[in-house]
PDB file of C-alpha atoms in Angstrom:
ATOM      1  CA  MET A   1      24.729  30.795  24.655  1.00  0.00           C
ATOM      2  CA  THR A   2      27.670  30.257  27.088  1.00  0.00           C
ATOM      3  CA  LEU A   3      31.776  30.443  25.495  1.00  0.00           C
ATOM      4  CA  TRP A   4      31.911  26.767  26.113  1.00  0.00           C
ATOM      5  CA  THR A   5      29.154  25.999  24.112  1.00  0.00           C
ATOM      6  CA  MET A   6      30.140  28.052  21.281  1.00  0.00           C
ATOM      7  CA  LEU A   7      33.676  26.702  20.902  1.00  0.00           C
ATOM      8  CA  ALA A   8      32.118  23.057  21.160  1.00  0.00           C
ATOM      9  CA  VAL A   9      29.812  23.801  18.167  1.00  0.00           C
ATOM     10  CA  MET A  10      32.340  25.575  16.197  1.00  0.00           C
ATOM     11  CA  ALA A  11      34.793  22.921  16.784  1.00  0.00           C
ATOM     12  CA  ALA A  12      32.085  20.235  15.830  1.00  0.00           C
ATOM     13  CA  ALA A  13      31.153  22.443  12.458  1.00  0.00           C
ATOM     14  CA  ALA A  14      35.295  22.519  11.360  1.00  0.00           C
ATOM     15  CA  LEU A  15      35.272  18.999  12.157  1.00  0.00           C
ATOM     16  CA  PHE A  16      32.493  17.903  10.303  1.00  0.00           C
ATOM     17  CA  CYS A  17      33.329  20.302   7.539  1.00  0.00           C
ATOM     18  CA  ARG A  18      36.920  18.469   7.519  1.00  0.00           C
ATOM     19  CA  MET A  19      35.531  15.049   7.652  1.00  0.00           C
ATOM     20  CA  ALA A  20      32.853  15.397   5.027  1.00  0.00           C
ATOM     21  CA  GLY A  21      35.643  16.768   2.613  1.00  0.00           C
ATOM     22  CA  TYR A  22      37.463  13.373   3.330  1.00  0.00           C
ATOM     23  CA  ALA A  23      34.544  11.514   2.846  1.00  0.00           C
ATOM     24  CA  ALA A  24      33.682  13.971  -0.546  1.00  0.00           C
ATOM     25  CA  MET A  25      37.124  12.824  -1.541  1.00  0.00           C
ATOM     26  CA  ARG A  26      36.483   9.090  -1.119  1.00  0.00           C
ATOM     27  CA  PHE A  27      33.096   8.478  -2.822  1.00  0.00           C
ATOM     28  CA  LEU A  28      33.154  11.361  -5.357  1.00  0.00           C
ATOM     29  CA  PRO A  29      34.949  11.681  -8.524  1.00  0.00           C
ATOM     30  CA  PRO A  30      37.456  14.001  -8.881  1.00  0.00           C
ATOM     31  CA  SER A  31      36.237  17.334 -10.942  1.00  0.00           C
ATOM     32  CA  ASN A  32      36.747  21.181 -10.957  1.00  0.00           C
ATOM     33  CA  ARG A  33      33.697  21.975  -8.909  1.00  0.00           C
ATOM     34  CA  LEU A  34      34.682  19.127  -6.118  1.00  0.00           C
ATOM     35  CA  ASP A  35      37.989  21.186  -5.636  1.00  0.00           C
ATOM     36  CA  ALA A  36      36.689  24.064  -5.860  1.00  0.00           C
ATOM     37  CA  ALA A  37      34.132  23.329  -3.057  1.00  0.00           C
ATOM     38  CA  LEU A  38      37.116  21.518  -1.243  1.00  0.00           C
ATOM     39  CA  ARG A  39      39.002  25.071  -1.358  1.00  0.00           C
ATOM     40  CA  ALA A  40      36.514  27.152  -0.287  1.00  0.00           C
ATOM     41  CA  THR A  41      35.232  25.436   2.801  1.00  0.00           C
ATOM     42  CA  PRO A  42      37.945  26.910   5.222  1.00  0.00           C
ATOM     43  CA  LEU A  43      37.237  30.102   4.397  1.00  0.00           C
ATOM     44  CA  ALA A  44      33.509  29.942   5.016  1.00  0.00           C
ATOM     45  CA  VAL A  45      33.881  28.267   8.290  1.00  0.00           C
ATOM     46  CA  MET A  46      36.072  31.186   9.157  1.00  0.00           C
ATOM     47  CA  ALA A  47      33.440  33.564   7.548  1.00  0.00           C
ATOM     48  CA  GLY A  48      31.234  32.034   9.973  1.00  0.00           C
ATOM     49  CA  ILE A  49      33.353  32.682  13.009  1.00  0.00           C
ATOM     50  CA  THR A  50      34.466  36.262  11.902  1.00  0.00           C
ATOM     51  CA  ALA A  51      30.933  37.654  11.211  1.00  0.00           C
ATOM     52  CA  GLN A  52      29.589  36.361  14.922  1.00  0.00           C
ATOM     53  CA  ALA A  53      32.514  37.967  16.372  1.00  0.00           C
ATOM     54  CA  LEU A  54      31.535  41.430  14.113  1.00  0.00           C
ATOM     55  CA  ALA A  55      28.132  41.229  14.867  1.00  0.00           C
ATOM     56  CA  ALA A  56      28.803  41.068  18.360  1.00  0.00           C
ATOM     57  CA  GLY A  57      31.253  43.168  18.577  1.00  0.00           C
ATOM     58  CA  GLY A  58      32.006  46.978  17.959  1.00  0.00           C
ATOM     59  CA  LEU A  59      35.148  48.912  16.714  1.00  0.00           C
ATOM     60  CA  THR A  60      37.706  46.456  18.820  1.00  0.00           C
ATOM     61  CA  GLU A  61      36.754  43.743  16.598  1.00  0.00           C
ATOM     62  CA  ALA A  62      35.898  45.324  13.197  1.00  0.00           C
ATOM     63  CA  VAL A  63      39.709  47.178  13.462  1.00  0.00           C
ATOM     64  CA  ALA A  64      41.255  43.595  14.357  1.00  0.00           C
ATOM     65  CA  LEU A  65      39.309  41.785  11.322  1.00  0.00           C
ATOM     66  CA  ALA A  66      40.701  44.606   8.854  1.00  0.00           C
ATOM     67  CA  SER A  67      44.109  44.413  10.224  1.00  0.00           C
ATOM     68  CA  ALA A  68      43.751  40.338   9.567  1.00  0.00           C
ATOM     69  CA  ILE A  69      42.317  40.734   5.993  1.00  0.00           C
ATOM     70  CA  GLY A  70      45.332  43.307   5.611  1.00  0.00           C
ATOM     71  CA  LEU A  71      47.642  40.987   6.929  1.00  0.00           C
ATOM     72  CA  THR A  72      46.648  38.129   4.489  1.00  0.00           C
ATOM     73  CA  VAL A  73      46.879  40.024   1.687  1.00  0.00           C
ATOM     74  CA  LEU A  74      50.265  41.677   2.504  1.00  0.00           C
ATOM     75  CA  THR A  75      51.728  38.225   3.869  1.00  0.00           C
ATOM     76  CA  ARG A  76      49.849  35.780   1.878  1.00  0.00           C
ATOM     77  CA  ASN A  77      50.103  33.580   5.306  1.00  0.00           C
ATOM     78  CA  ASP A  78      46.513  33.322   6.714  1.00  0.00           C
ATOM     79  CA  VAL A  79      47.553  31.703  10.241  1.00  0.00           C
ATOM     80  CA  GLY A  80      49.794  34.460  10.387  1.00  0.00           C
ATOM     81  CA  ALA A  81      47.695  36.812   9.527  1.00  0.00           C
ATOM     82  CA  ALA A  82      44.673  35.409  12.296  1.00  0.00           C
ATOM     83  CA  VAL A  83      47.399  35.744  14.898  1.00  0.00           C
ATOM     84  CA  GLY A  84      48.017  39.287  13.897  1.00  0.00           C
ATOM     85  CA  GLY A  85      44.520  39.985  14.048  1.00  0.00           C
ATOM     86  CA  VAL A  86      44.235  38.382  17.708  1.00  0.00           C
ATOM     87  CA  GLY A  87      47.463  40.223  18.777  1.00  0.00           C
ATOM     88  CA  VAL A  88      45.718  43.505  17.383  1.00  0.00           C
ATOM     89  CA  ALA A  89      42.480  43.123  19.237  1.00  0.00           C
ATOM     90  CA  ALA A  90      44.432  42.228  22.382  1.00  0.00           C
ATOM     91  CA  LEU A  91      46.360  45.700  21.936  1.00  0.00           C
ATOM     92  CA  LEU A  92      43.164  47.583  21.491  1.00  0.00           C
ATOM     93  CA  ARG A  93      41.726  45.640  24.636  1.00  0.00           C
ATOM     94  CA  TRP A  94      44.783  46.202  26.613  1.00  0.00           C
ATOM     95  CA  LEU A  95      44.681  50.282  25.575  1.00  0.00           C
ATOM     96  CA  GLY A  96      41.088  50.336  26.844  1.00  0.00           C
ATOM     97  CA  VAL A  97      39.320  50.604  23.281  1.00  0.00           C
TER      98      VAL A  97
END
């Protein structure tokens, strides 16, 4: 599978998840279960993406993922932690790890 195919599939999955959330909010009555499901969807998508990268990768990906998790815990900023994890991966690649 090519990179562009994987990116297209992941983008389609993310779009589908977002649209399904809007559909659920429109057609289903509000409840605690629905709220919990909508809050968990972005995390599930990110977990699927990172699990694929971790399974195909090695030490660099594992360290980058660990740093992103650590940054998330420390800063409570998911986007900043993701950018930091990518930065760690880029730095390790540049160092030849």
